[in-house]
Amino acid sequence: MTVTSLDQLNVAFADRFNARDLDGLVALNTDDVVFVPAPGTPVTGAEAVRGALEQFLGLNLPITMTVRHVFQSGNTGLAIADWTITGTAPDGSEINLAGTTADVAVFDEQHGWRYAIDNPFGTV
């Protein structure tokens, strides 16, 4: 399912995350996406990005996402959204993650909107 409106990209991420749909999350990325799973620690390449997303899914907790702003210039966009992941992880530890994502996205007719840079911790 393609994302046809930039303001729905982060919502689609949350939906797929909460469904534990790793393949669906990966499909929201361009082939050369840069993903920043921890502040200042970008990863690239399909396997590295997939592995980082899999670690987040391994928390087995839901994510909430509230889109704050989207800005678009042609087929390039910036999506800003607040997110939280809270609860008890499978190992019994308490998780309280939150951030404001600053994501660069691109659009094409075949794939819709997808992440080119997924930076969940924004400027941290």
Coordinates of C-alpha atoms in Angstrom, one line a residue:
M1 CA 0.0 0.0 0.0
T2 CA 1.6 3.3 -1.1
V3 CA 1.4 6.5 0.8
T4 CA 0.0 9.2 -1.4
S5 CA -0.1 12.1 1.0
L6 CA 3.0 13.3 2.9
D7 CA 1.1 13.9 6.1
Q8 CA 0.3 10.2 6.1
L9 CA 3.8 8.8 6.0
N10 CA 4.5 8.9 9.7
V11 CA 1.0 7.6 10.3
A12 CA 1.7 4.6 8.0
F13 CA 5.0 4.0 9.9
A14 CA 3.1 3.9 13.2
D15 CA 0.4 1.6 11.7
R16 CA 3.0 -0.9 10.4
F17 CA 5.1 -0.6 13.5
N18 CA 2.1 -1.5 15.7
A19 CA 1.2 -4.4 13.4
R20 CA 4.9 -5.6 13.8
D21 CA 5.1 -5.5 10.0
L22 CA 8.9 -5.4 9.4
D23 CA 8.6 -5.8 5.6
G24 CA 6.0 -3.0 5.5
L25 CA 8.3 -0.7 7.4
V26 CA 11.2 -1.5 5.1
A27 CA 8.9 -0.7 2.1
L28 CA 8.5 2.8 3.4
N29 CA 12.2 3.5 2.7
T30 CA 14.0 4.4 -0.5
D31 CA 16.8 1.9 -1.4
D32 CA 19.5 4.4 -0.2
V33 CA 17.7 5.5 3.0
V34 CA 19.6 6.9 5.9
F35 CA 18.1 5.7 9.2
V36 CA 19.2 7.2 12.5
P37 CA 18.2 4.7 15.2
A38 CA 20.1 6.4 17.9
P39 CA 21.2 10.1 18.0
G40 CA 24.3 10.7 15.9
T41 CA 24.4 7.1 14.7
P42 CA 23.1 6.8 11.1
V43 CA 22.9 3.5 9.3
T44 CA 22.5 2.8 5.6
G45 CA 22.1 -0.2 3.5
A46 CA 19.1 -2.5 3.4
E47 CA 20.4 -5.0 6.0
A48 CA 21.5 -2.4 8.5
V49 CA 18.3 -0.5 8.3
R50 CA 16.2 -3.7 8.6
G51 CA 18.2 -4.8 11.6
A52 CA 17.8 -1.4 13.4
L53 CA 14.0 -1.5 12.7
E54 CA 13.9 -5.1 13.9
Q55 CA 15.5 -4.0 17.2
F56 CA 12.8 -1.4 17.8
L57 CA 10.1 -4.0 17.0
G58 CA 11.8 -6.3 19.5
L59 CA 10.6 -4.1 22.3
N60 CA 7.1 -5.4 21.5
L61 CA 5.6 -2.1 22.5
P62 CA 3.3 0.2 20.5
I63 CA 4.3 3.5 19.1
T64 CA 2.1 6.6 19.2
M65 CA 2.8 9.2 16.5
T66 CA 1.4 12.7 16.1
V67 CA 2.2 14.6 12.9
R68 CA 3.2 18.2 13.8
H69 CA 4.1 19.7 10.4
V70 CA 4.8 18.7 6.8
F71 CA 6.5 20.8 4.2
Q72 CA 6.7 19.9 0.6
S73 CA 8.6 21.2 -2.4
G74 CA 7.7 19.2 -5.5
N75 CA 8.6 15.6 -4.9
T76 CA 10.6 16.3 -1.7
G77 CA 9.1 16.7 1.7
L78 CA 10.0 17.2 5.4
A79 CA 7.8 15.5 7.9
I80 CA 7.9 16.4 11.6
A81 CA 6.1 14.3 14.2
D82 CA 6.2 13.6 17.9
W83 CA 6.4 9.9 18.9
T84 CA 6.5 7.8 22.1
I85 CA 7.2 4.2 22.9
T86 CA 6.5 3.4 26.5
G87 CA 5.8 0.2 28.5
T88 CA 7.5 -2.9 29.8
A89 CA 9.8 -4.6 27.4
P90 CA 9.9 -8.4 27.1
D91 CA 12.9 -8.6 29.5
G92 CA 10.9 -6.7 32.1
S93 CA 12.7 -3.4 31.8
E94 CA 10.7 -0.2 31.7
I95 CA 10.9 1.6 28.4
N96 CA 10.2 5.3 28.0
L97 CA 11.4 6.5 24.6
A98 CA 10.2 9.7 22.9
G99 CA 11.3 12.1 20.3
T100 CA 10.4 14.5 17.6
T101 CA 11.2 13.0 14.2
A102 CA 12.5 15.1 11.4
D103 CA 12.2 13.0 8.2
V104 CA 13.1 13.8 4.6
A105 CA 10.8 12.0 2.2
V106 CA 10.6 11.7 -1.6
F107 CA 7.7 10.9 -3.8
D108 CA 7.5 8.9 -7.0
E109 CA 4.4 7.6 -8.8
Q110 CA 5.4 3.9 -8.4
H111 CA 6.2 3.9 -4.6
G112 CA 4.4 7.0 -3.3
W113 CA 6.0 8.9 -0.4
R114 CA 9.0 7.1 1.2
Y115 CA 11.7 8.0 3.7
A116 CA 15.1 9.2 2.2
I117 CA 16.2 10.2 5.7
D118 CA 14.5 8.8 8.8
N119 CA 15.7 10.7 11.8
P120 CA 13.4 9.8 14.8
F121 CA 15.4 11.8 17.3
G122 CA 15.3 14.9 15.2
T123 CA 18.1 17.4 16.2
V124 CA 19.3 15.4 19.2

